[in-house]
């Protein structure tokens, strides 16, 4: 984790003069979603508090908030750790994604839709793939689905899904071949975007539903194998 502390200290500017536990939790949640803190990582109060320049009490409150979101877990006499998901957790994440993301697409009004951020996420993924950065492709994929949810124009839905997407990153960490997992979805993201650009929200929803079913099957397959082989 130490290699990320310098980068984390750059987030101090996001706190402003009125540092709050909510802002700290936002930063840490984003860092988890970006893959900086893998599952099982112990979060040091001294190191993270020093990097962000916040008090121990503020940091502990942020940890409490993220524990409530199921991103962290407190182990008695050991400290706070990034949560390690179970297979059941992964299945529930995808169940939630299917309910919310498909409903967002289904509930879109008449086209045209504001698709520039969605297109940007597609380009981000393609750029990362050209660089062979498959972790970056996974991050771009999360960005794509976050922007898809944002099409609902609902702050409550965005807030609900931001922790779900951060949990999804925890699931991605166990994948030993990220290229195999993420590469097929570059084209599928683009297909969903193209359907929405054409105003075909019904077609986009069908593509998305099959996409999520296939992704769940792939992730759970890998997850079961890794969990069963763990010491």
PDB file of C-alpha atoms in Angstrom:
ATOM      1  CA  UNK A   1       0.000   0.000   0.000  1.00  0.00           C
ATOM      2  CA  UNK A   2       2.954   2.376   0.702  1.00  0.00           C
ATOM      3  CA  UNK A   3       3.558   2.955  -3.017  1.00  0.00           C
ATOM      4  CA  UNK A   4       0.152   4.599  -3.250  1.00  0.00           C
ATOM      5  CA  UNK A   5       0.542   6.978  -0.311  1.00  0.00           C
ATOM      6  CA  UNK A   6       2.340   9.623  -2.351  1.00  0.00           C
ATOM      7  CA  UNK A   7      -0.484   9.517  -4.882  1.00  0.00           C
ATOM      8  CA  UNK A   8      -3.039   9.574  -2.079  1.00  0.00           C
ATOM      9  CA  UNK A   9      -1.465  12.701  -0.586  1.00  0.00           C
ATOM     10  CA  UNK A  10      -2.286  14.493  -3.843  1.00  0.00           C
ATOM     11  CA  UNK A  11      -5.951  14.112  -2.906  1.00  0.00           C
ATOM     12  CA  UNK A  12      -5.534  16.551   0.001  1.00  0.00           C
ATOM     13  CA  UNK A  13      -6.680  19.337  -2.303  1.00  0.00           C
ATOM     14  CA  UNK A  14     -10.061  17.625  -2.586  1.00  0.00           C
ATOM     15  CA  UNK A  15     -10.646  18.075   1.124  1.00  0.00           C
ATOM     16  CA  UNK A  16     -10.536  21.859   1.126  1.00  0.00           C
ATOM     17  CA  UNK A  17     -10.529  23.813   4.336  1.00  0.00           C
ATOM     18  CA  UNK A  18     -13.536  22.041   5.816  1.00  0.00           C
ATOM     19  CA  UNK A  19     -12.260  18.479   5.930  1.00  0.00           C
ATOM     20  CA  UNK A  20     -15.001  16.001   6.760  1.00  0.00           C
ATOM     21  CA  UNK A  21     -15.311  12.244   7.182  1.00  0.00           C
ATOM     22  CA  UNK A  22     -17.675  12.194   4.216  1.00  0.00           C
ATOM     23  CA  UNK A  23     -15.066  13.746   1.949  1.00  0.00           C
ATOM     24  CA  UNK A  24     -12.398  11.358   3.219  1.00  0.00           C
ATOM     25  CA  UNK A  25     -14.711   8.403   2.610  1.00  0.00           C
ATOM     26  CA  UNK A  26     -15.364   9.708  -0.915  1.00  0.00           C
ATOM     27  CA  UNK A  27     -11.630   9.747  -1.613  1.00  0.00           C
ATOM     28  CA  UNK A  28     -11.021   6.282  -0.192  1.00  0.00           C
ATOM     29  CA  UNK A  29     -14.051   4.851  -1.983  1.00  0.00           C
ATOM     30  CA  UNK A  30     -12.752   6.256  -5.259  1.00  0.00           C
ATOM     31  CA  UNK A  31      -9.318   4.808  -4.581  1.00  0.00           C
ATOM     32  CA  UNK A  32     -10.847   1.398  -3.910  1.00  0.00           C
ATOM     33  CA  UNK A  33     -12.895   1.679  -7.114  1.00  0.00           C
ATOM     34  CA  UNK A  34      -9.727   2.599  -9.047  1.00  0.00           C
ATOM     35  CA  UNK A  35      -7.987  -0.497  -7.698  1.00  0.00           C
ATOM     36  CA  UNK A  36      -5.395   1.150  -5.429  1.00  0.00           C
ATOM     37  CA  UNK A  37      -6.344  -0.902  -2.349  1.00  0.00           C
ATOM     38  CA  UNK A  38      -6.771  -4.625  -3.107  1.00  0.00           C
ATOM     39  CA  UNK A  39      -8.988  -6.889  -0.980  1.00  0.00           C
ATOM     40  CA  UNK A  40      -7.347  -7.872   2.293  1.00  0.00           C
ATOM     41  CA  UNK A  41      -5.200  -4.718   2.471  1.00  0.00           C
ATOM     42  CA  UNK A  42      -4.797  -3.368   5.994  1.00  0.00           C
ATOM     43  CA  UNK A  43      -5.456   0.386   6.060  1.00  0.00           C
ATOM     44  CA  UNK A  44      -3.016   2.152   8.360  1.00  0.00           C
ATOM     45  CA  UNK A  45      -4.534   5.062  10.260  1.00  0.00           C
ATOM     46  CA  UNK A  46      -1.136   6.734  10.635  1.00  0.00           C
ATOM     47  CA  UNK A  47      -0.126   6.384   6.977  1.00  0.00           C
ATOM     48  CA  UNK A  48      -3.447   7.348   5.416  1.00  0.00           C
ATOM     49  CA  UNK A  49      -4.164  10.063   7.962  1.00  0.00           C
ATOM     50  CA  UNK A  50      -0.719  11.520   7.317  1.00  0.00           C
ATOM     51  CA  UNK A  51      -1.117  11.348   3.543  1.00  0.00           C
ATOM     52  CA  UNK A  52      -4.460  13.153   3.661  1.00  0.00           C
ATOM     53  CA  UNK A  53      -3.587  15.435   6.554  1.00  0.00           C
ATOM     54  CA  UNK A  54      -6.678  14.516   8.582  1.00  0.00           C
ATOM     55  CA  UNK A  55      -7.197  13.674  12.231  1.00  0.00           C
ATOM     56  CA  UNK A  56      -7.446  10.148  13.563  1.00  0.00           C
ATOM     57  CA  UNK A  57     -11.072  10.745  14.570  1.00  0.00           C
ATOM     58  CA  UNK A  58     -12.016  11.961  11.100  1.00  0.00           C
ATOM     59  CA  UNK A  59     -10.340   8.963   9.507  1.00  0.00           C
ATOM     60  CA  UNK A  60     -12.034   6.529  11.880  1.00  0.00           C
ATOM     61  CA  UNK A  61     -15.418   8.011  11.038  1.00  0.00           C
ATOM     62  CA  UNK A  62     -14.620   7.620   7.317  1.00  0.00           C
ATOM     63  CA  UNK A  63     -13.654   3.998   7.960  1.00  0.00           C
ATOM     64  CA  UNK A  64     -16.964   3.503   9.773  1.00  0.00           C
ATOM     65  CA  UNK A  65     -18.907   4.875   6.818  1.00  0.00           C
ATOM     66  CA  UNK A  66     -17.113   2.592   4.379  1.00  0.00           C
ATOM     67  CA  UNK A  67     -17.593  -0.386   6.677  1.00  0.00           C
ATOM     68  CA  UNK A  68     -21.324   0.333   6.542  1.00  0.00           C
ATOM     69  CA  UNK A  69     -21.037   0.257   2.743  1.00  0.00           C
ATOM     70  CA  UNK A  70     -19.391  -3.196   2.984  1.00  0.00           C
ATOM     71  CA  UNK A  71     -16.119  -1.957   1.472  1.00  0.00           C
ATOM     72  CA  UNK A  72     -14.103  -2.267   4.684  1.00  0.00           C
ATOM     73  CA  UNK A  73     -14.193  -4.612   7.645  1.00  0.00           C
ATOM     74  CA  UNK A  74     -12.958  -4.015  11.197  1.00  0.00           C
ATOM     75  CA  UNK A  75     -11.192  -6.953  12.809  1.00  0.00           C
ATOM     76  CA  UNK A  76     -10.855  -6.790  16.588  1.00  0.00           C
ATOM     77  CA  UNK A  77      -7.274  -6.114  17.742  1.00  0.00           C
ATOM     78  CA  UNK A  78      -6.052  -6.227  14.134  1.00  0.00           C
ATOM     79  CA  UNK A  79      -7.359  -3.093  12.461  1.00  0.00           C
ATOM     80  CA  UNK A  80      -9.347  -2.117   9.390  1.00  0.00           C
ATOM     81  CA  UNK A  81      -9.053  -4.075   6.156  1.00  0.00           C
ATOM     82  CA  UNK A  82     -10.420  -3.831   2.635  1.00  0.00           C
ATOM     83  CA  UNK A  83     -13.130  -6.449   2.492  1.00  0.00           C
ATOM     84  CA  UNK A  84     -12.650  -9.777   0.736  1.00  0.00           C
ATOM     85  CA  UNK A  85     -15.857 -10.657  -1.082  1.00  0.00           C
ATOM     86  CA  UNK A  86     -17.572 -14.036  -1.139  1.00  0.00           C
ATOM     87  CA  UNK A  87     -19.100 -15.660  -4.205  1.00  0.00           C
ATOM     88  CA  UNK A  88     -22.503 -14.742  -2.781  1.00  0.00           C
ATOM     89  CA  UNK A  89     -21.401 -11.095  -2.582  1.00  0.00           C
ATOM     90  CA  UNK A  90     -20.425 -11.147  -6.252  1.00  0.00           C
ATOM     91  CA  UNK A  91     -23.751 -12.660  -7.250  1.00  0.00           C
ATOM     92  CA  UNK A  92     -25.615 -10.029  -5.246  1.00  0.00           C
ATOM     93  CA  UNK A  93     -23.585  -7.206  -6.820  1.00  0.00           C
ATOM     94  CA  UNK A  94     -24.603  -8.379 -10.279  1.00  0.00           C
ATOM     95  CA  UNK A  95     -28.207  -8.866  -9.215  1.00  0.00           C
ATOM     96  CA  UNK A  96     -28.255  -5.246  -8.065  1.00  0.00           C
ATOM     97  CA  UNK A  97     -26.568  -4.079 -11.251  1.00  0.00           C
ATOM     98  CA  UNK A  98     -29.139  -5.879 -13.394  1.00  0.00           C
ATOM     99  CA  UNK A  99     -32.044  -4.360 -11.509  1.00  0.00           C
ATOM    100  CA  UNK A 100     -30.673  -0.803 -11.566  1.00  0.00           C
ATOM    101  CA  UNK A 101     -28.806  -0.507 -14.865  1.00  0.00           C
ATOM    102  CA  UNK A 102     -31.494  -2.143 -16.985  1.00  0.00           C
ATOM    103  CA  UNK A 103     -34.154  -0.012 -15.296  1.00  0.00           C
ATOM    104  CA  UNK A 104     -32.139   3.128 -16.079  1.00  0.00           C
ATOM    105  CA  UNK A 105     -31.980   2.268 -19.789  1.00  0.00           C
ATOM    106  CA  UNK A 106     -35.617   1.214 -19.870  1.00  0.00           C
ATOM    107  CA  UNK A 107     -36.668   4.465 -18.228  1.00  0.00           C
ATOM    108  CA  UNK A 108     -34.884   6.792 -20.619  1.00  0.00           C
ATOM    109  CA  UNK A 109     -37.092   9.337 -22.305  1.00  0.00           C
ATOM    110  CA  UNK A 110     -37.085  10.245 -25.958  1.00  0.00           C
ATOM    111  CA  UNK A 111     -33.706  10.532 -27.738  1.00  0.00           C
ATOM    112  CA  UNK A 112     -31.288  12.103 -28.197  1.00  0.00           C
ATOM    113  CA  UNK A 113     -29.543  11.268 -24.946  1.00  0.00           C
ATOM    114  CA  UNK A 114     -26.505  12.967 -23.395  1.00  0.00           C
ATOM    115  CA  UNK A 115     -24.010  10.301 -24.368  1.00  0.00           C
ATOM    116  CA  UNK A 116     -20.700  12.200 -24.466  1.00  0.00           C
ATOM    117  CA  UNK A 117     -19.493  10.877 -21.062  1.00  0.00           C
ATOM    118  CA  UNK A 118     -20.488   7.335 -22.096  1.00  0.00           C
ATOM    119  CA  UNK A 119     -18.573   7.705 -25.356  1.00  0.00           C
ATOM    120  CA  UNK A 120     -15.615   9.044 -23.386  1.00  0.00           C
ATOM    121  CA  UNK A 121     -15.570   5.904 -21.246  1.00  0.00           C
ATOM    122  CA  UNK A 122     -15.591   3.730 -24.390  1.00  0.00           C
ATOM    123  CA  UNK A 123     -12.617   5.685 -25.759  1.00  0.00           C
ATOM    124  CA  UNK A 124     -10.865   5.412 -22.385  1.00  0.00           C
ATOM    125  CA  UNK A 125     -11.179   1.623 -22.502  1.00  0.00           C
ATOM    126  CA  UNK A 126      -9.922   1.376 -26.068  1.00  0.00           C
ATOM    127  CA  UNK A 127      -6.956   3.604 -25.233  1.00  0.00           C
ATOM    128  CA  UNK A 128      -6.037   1.476 -22.203  1.00  0.00           C
ATOM    129  CA  UNK A 129      -6.289  -1.681 -24.324  1.00  0.00           C
ATOM    130  CA  UNK A 130      -3.891  -0.229 -26.905  1.00  0.00           C
ATOM    131  CA  UNK A 131      -1.414   0.329 -24.075  1.00  0.00           C
ATOM    132  CA  UNK A 132      -1.933  -3.207 -22.766  1.00  0.00           C
ATOM    133  CA  UNK A 133      -3.227  -1.743 -19.510  1.00  0.00           C
ATOM    134  CA  UNK A 134      -5.931  -4.279 -18.667  1.00  0.00           C
ATOM    135  CA  UNK A 135      -6.410  -2.975 -15.162  1.00  0.00           C
ATOM    136  CA  UNK A 136      -7.084   0.378 -16.814  1.00  0.00           C
ATOM    137  CA  UNK A 137      -9.573  -1.314 -19.130  1.00  0.00           C
ATOM    138  CA  UNK A 138     -11.382  -2.626 -16.049  1.00  0.00           C
ATOM    139  CA  UNK A 139     -11.458   0.882 -14.590  1.00  0.00           C
ATOM    140  CA  UNK A 140     -12.808   2.285 -17.869  1.00  0.00           C
ATOM    141  CA  UNK A 141     -15.470  -0.414 -17.850  1.00  0.00           C
ATOM    142  CA  UNK A 142     -16.601   0.704 -14.399  1.00  0.00           C
ATOM    143  CA  UNK A 143     -16.610   4.298 -15.648  1.00  0.00           C
ATOM    144  CA  UNK A 144     -18.817   3.237 -18.580  1.00  0.00           C
ATOM    145  CA  UNK A 145     -21.425   1.723 -16.302  1.00  0.00           C
ATOM    146  CA  UNK A 146     -21.244   4.627 -13.880  1.00  0.00           C
ATOM    147  CA  UNK A 147     -21.994   7.020 -16.757  1.00  0.00           C
ATOM    148  CA  UNK A 148     -24.766   4.721 -17.943  1.00  0.00           C
ATOM    149  CA  UNK A 149     -26.402   4.956 -14.515  1.00  0.00           C
ATOM    150  CA  UNK A 150     -25.896   8.742 -14.573  1.00  0.00           C
ATOM    151  CA  UNK A 151     -28.219   8.925 -17.585  1.00  0.00           C
ATOM    152  CA  UNK A 152     -31.077   8.577 -15.089  1.00  0.00           C
ATOM    153  CA  UNK A 153     -30.240  12.028 -13.727  1.00  0.00           C
ATOM    154  CA  UNK A 154     -30.799  10.737 -10.197  1.00  0.00           C
ATOM    155  CA  UNK A 155     -28.381  11.655  -7.406  1.00  0.00           C
ATOM    156  CA  UNK A 156     -29.862   8.882  -5.242  1.00  0.00           C
ATOM    157  CA  UNK A 157     -29.223   6.239  -7.893  1.00  0.00           C
ATOM    158  CA  UNK A 158     -25.691   7.535  -8.454  1.00  0.00           C
ATOM    159  CA  UNK A 159     -25.023   7.333  -4.713  1.00  0.00           C
ATOM    160  CA  UNK A 160     -26.451   3.832  -4.463  1.00  0.00           C
ATOM    161  CA  UNK A 161     -24.338   2.525  -7.312  1.00  0.00           C
ATOM    162  CA  UNK A 162     -21.019   4.196  -6.477  1.00  0.00           C
ATOM    163  CA  UNK A 163     -20.429   1.754  -3.601  1.00  0.00           C
ATOM    164  CA  UNK A 164     -21.686  -1.152  -5.740  1.00  0.00           C
ATOM    165  CA  UNK A 165     -19.115  -0.290  -8.403  1.00  0.00           C
ATOM    166  CA  UNK A 166     -16.399   0.016  -5.754  1.00  0.00           C
ATOM    167  CA  UNK A 167     -17.332  -3.483  -4.540  1.00  0.00           C
ATOM    168  CA  UNK A 168     -17.170  -4.661  -8.147  1.00  0.00           C
ATOM    169  CA  UNK A 169     -13.536  -3.557  -8.295  1.00  0.00           C
ATOM    170  CA  UNK A 170     -12.850  -5.791  -5.278  1.00  0.00           C
ATOM    171  CA  UNK A 171     -14.211  -8.714  -7.290  1.00  0.00           C
ATOM    172  CA  UNK A 172     -12.034  -7.816 -10.280  1.00  0.00           C
ATOM    173  CA  UNK A 173      -8.921  -8.045  -8.095  1.00  0.00           C
ATOM    174  CA  UNK A 174      -9.142 -11.834  -7.829  1.00  0.00           C
ATOM    175  CA  UNK A 175      -9.079 -12.272 -11.615  1.00  0.00           C
ATOM    176  CA  UNK A 176      -5.718 -13.660 -12.671  1.00  0.00           C
ATOM    177  CA  UNK A 177      -6.224 -12.890 -16.375  1.00  0.00           C
ATOM    178  CA  UNK A 178      -7.789  -9.405 -16.612  1.00  0.00           C
ATOM    179  CA  UNK A 179      -7.348  -9.291 -20.384  1.00  0.00           C
ATOM    180  CA  UNK A 180      -9.528 -12.361 -20.825  1.00  0.00           C
ATOM    181  CA  UNK A 181     -12.164 -10.889 -18.519  1.00  0.00           C
ATOM    182  CA  UNK A 182     -12.304  -7.331 -19.819  1.00  0.00           C
ATOM    183  CA  UNK A 183     -11.384  -7.473 -23.515  1.00  0.00           C
ATOM    184  CA  UNK A 184     -14.762  -8.797 -24.802  1.00  0.00           C
ATOM    185  CA  UNK A 185     -16.607  -5.930 -23.149  1.00  0.00           C
ATOM    186  CA  UNK A 186     -14.785  -3.250 -25.108  1.00  0.00           C
ATOM    187  CA  UNK A 187     -16.853  -4.136 -28.172  1.00  0.00           C
ATOM    188  CA  UNK A 188     -19.990  -4.754 -26.127  1.00  0.00           C
ATOM    189  CA  UNK A 189     -19.791  -1.351 -24.462  1.00  0.00           C
ATOM    190  CA  UNK A 190     -19.515   0.202 -27.901  1.00  0.00           C
ATOM    191  CA  UNK A 191     -22.553  -1.777 -29.104  1.00  0.00           C
ATOM    192  CA  UNK A 192     -24.640  -0.474 -26.202  1.00  0.00           C
ATOM    193  CA  UNK A 193     -23.455   3.060 -26.946  1.00  0.00           C
ATOM    194  CA  UNK A 194     -24.321   2.684 -30.635  1.00  0.00           C
ATOM    195  CA  UNK A 195     -27.808   1.403 -29.796  1.00  0.00           C
ATOM    196  CA  UNK A 196     -28.423   4.431 -27.588  1.00  0.00           C
ATOM    197  CA  UNK A 197     -27.009   6.772 -30.239  1.00  0.00           C
ATOM    198  CA  UNK A 198     -29.576   5.287 -32.621  1.00  0.00           C
ATOM    199  CA  UNK A 199     -32.317   5.913 -30.053  1.00  0.00           C
ATOM    200  CA  UNK A 200     -32.901   2.176 -29.607  1.00  0.00           C
ATOM    201  CA  UNK A 201     -33.175   1.936 -25.839  1.00  0.00           C
ATOM    202  CA  UNK A 202     -34.970  -1.431 -26.089  1.00  0.00           C
ATOM    203  CA  UNK A 203     -32.066  -2.897 -28.031  1.00  0.00           C
ATOM    204  CA  UNK A 204     -29.588  -1.338 -25.608  1.00  0.00           C
ATOM    205  CA  UNK A 205     -31.396  -2.898 -22.656  1.00  0.00           C
ATOM    206  CA  UNK A 206     -31.316  -6.351 -24.249  1.00  0.00           C
ATOM    207  CA  UNK A 207     -27.603  -6.015 -24.973  1.00  0.00           C
ATOM    208  CA  UNK A 208     -26.989  -4.870 -21.404  1.00  0.00           C
ATOM    209  CA  UNK A 209     -28.982  -7.707 -19.821  1.00  0.00           C
ATOM    210  CA  UNK A 210     -27.064 -10.374 -21.753  1.00  0.00           C
ATOM    211  CA  UNK A 211     -23.812  -8.514 -21.065  1.00  0.00           C
ATOM    212  CA  UNK A 212     -24.393  -8.619 -17.296  1.00  0.00           C
ATOM    213  CA  UNK A 213     -25.386 -12.295 -17.348  1.00  0.00           C
ATOM    214  CA  UNK A 214     -22.223 -13.214 -19.253  1.00  0.00           C
ATOM    215  CA  UNK A 215     -20.032 -11.046 -17.026  1.00  0.00           C
ATOM    216  CA  UNK A 216     -21.478 -12.617 -13.876  1.00  0.00           C
ATOM    217  CA  UNK A 217     -20.801 -16.094 -15.223  1.00  0.00           C
ATOM    218  CA  UNK A 218     -17.194 -15.222 -16.078  1.00  0.00           C
ATOM    219  CA  UNK A 219     -16.422 -13.507 -12.772  1.00  0.00           C
ATOM    220  CA  UNK A 220     -18.064 -16.191 -10.616  1.00  0.00           C
ATOM    221  CA  UNK A 221     -16.246 -18.941 -12.515  1.00  0.00           C
ATOM    222  CA  UNK A 222     -12.894 -17.311 -11.779  1.00  0.00           C
ATOM    223  CA  UNK A 223     -13.919 -16.392  -8.247  1.00  0.00           C
ATOM    224  CA  UNK A 224     -14.930 -19.935  -7.322  1.00  0.00           C
ATOM    225  CA  UNK A 225     -11.667 -21.275  -8.684  1.00  0.00           C
ATOM    226  CA  UNK A 226      -9.525 -18.753  -6.813  1.00  0.00           C
ATOM    227  CA  UNK A 227     -11.432 -19.110  -3.540  1.00  0.00           C
ATOM    228  CA  UNK A 228     -11.282 -22.902  -3.646  1.00  0.00           C
ATOM    229  CA  UNK A 229      -7.525 -22.829  -4.314  1.00  0.00           C
ATOM    230  CA  UNK A 230      -6.781 -20.283  -1.565  1.00  0.00           C
ATOM    231  CA  UNK A 231      -4.826 -21.660   1.433  1.00  0.00           C
TER     232      UNK A 231
END
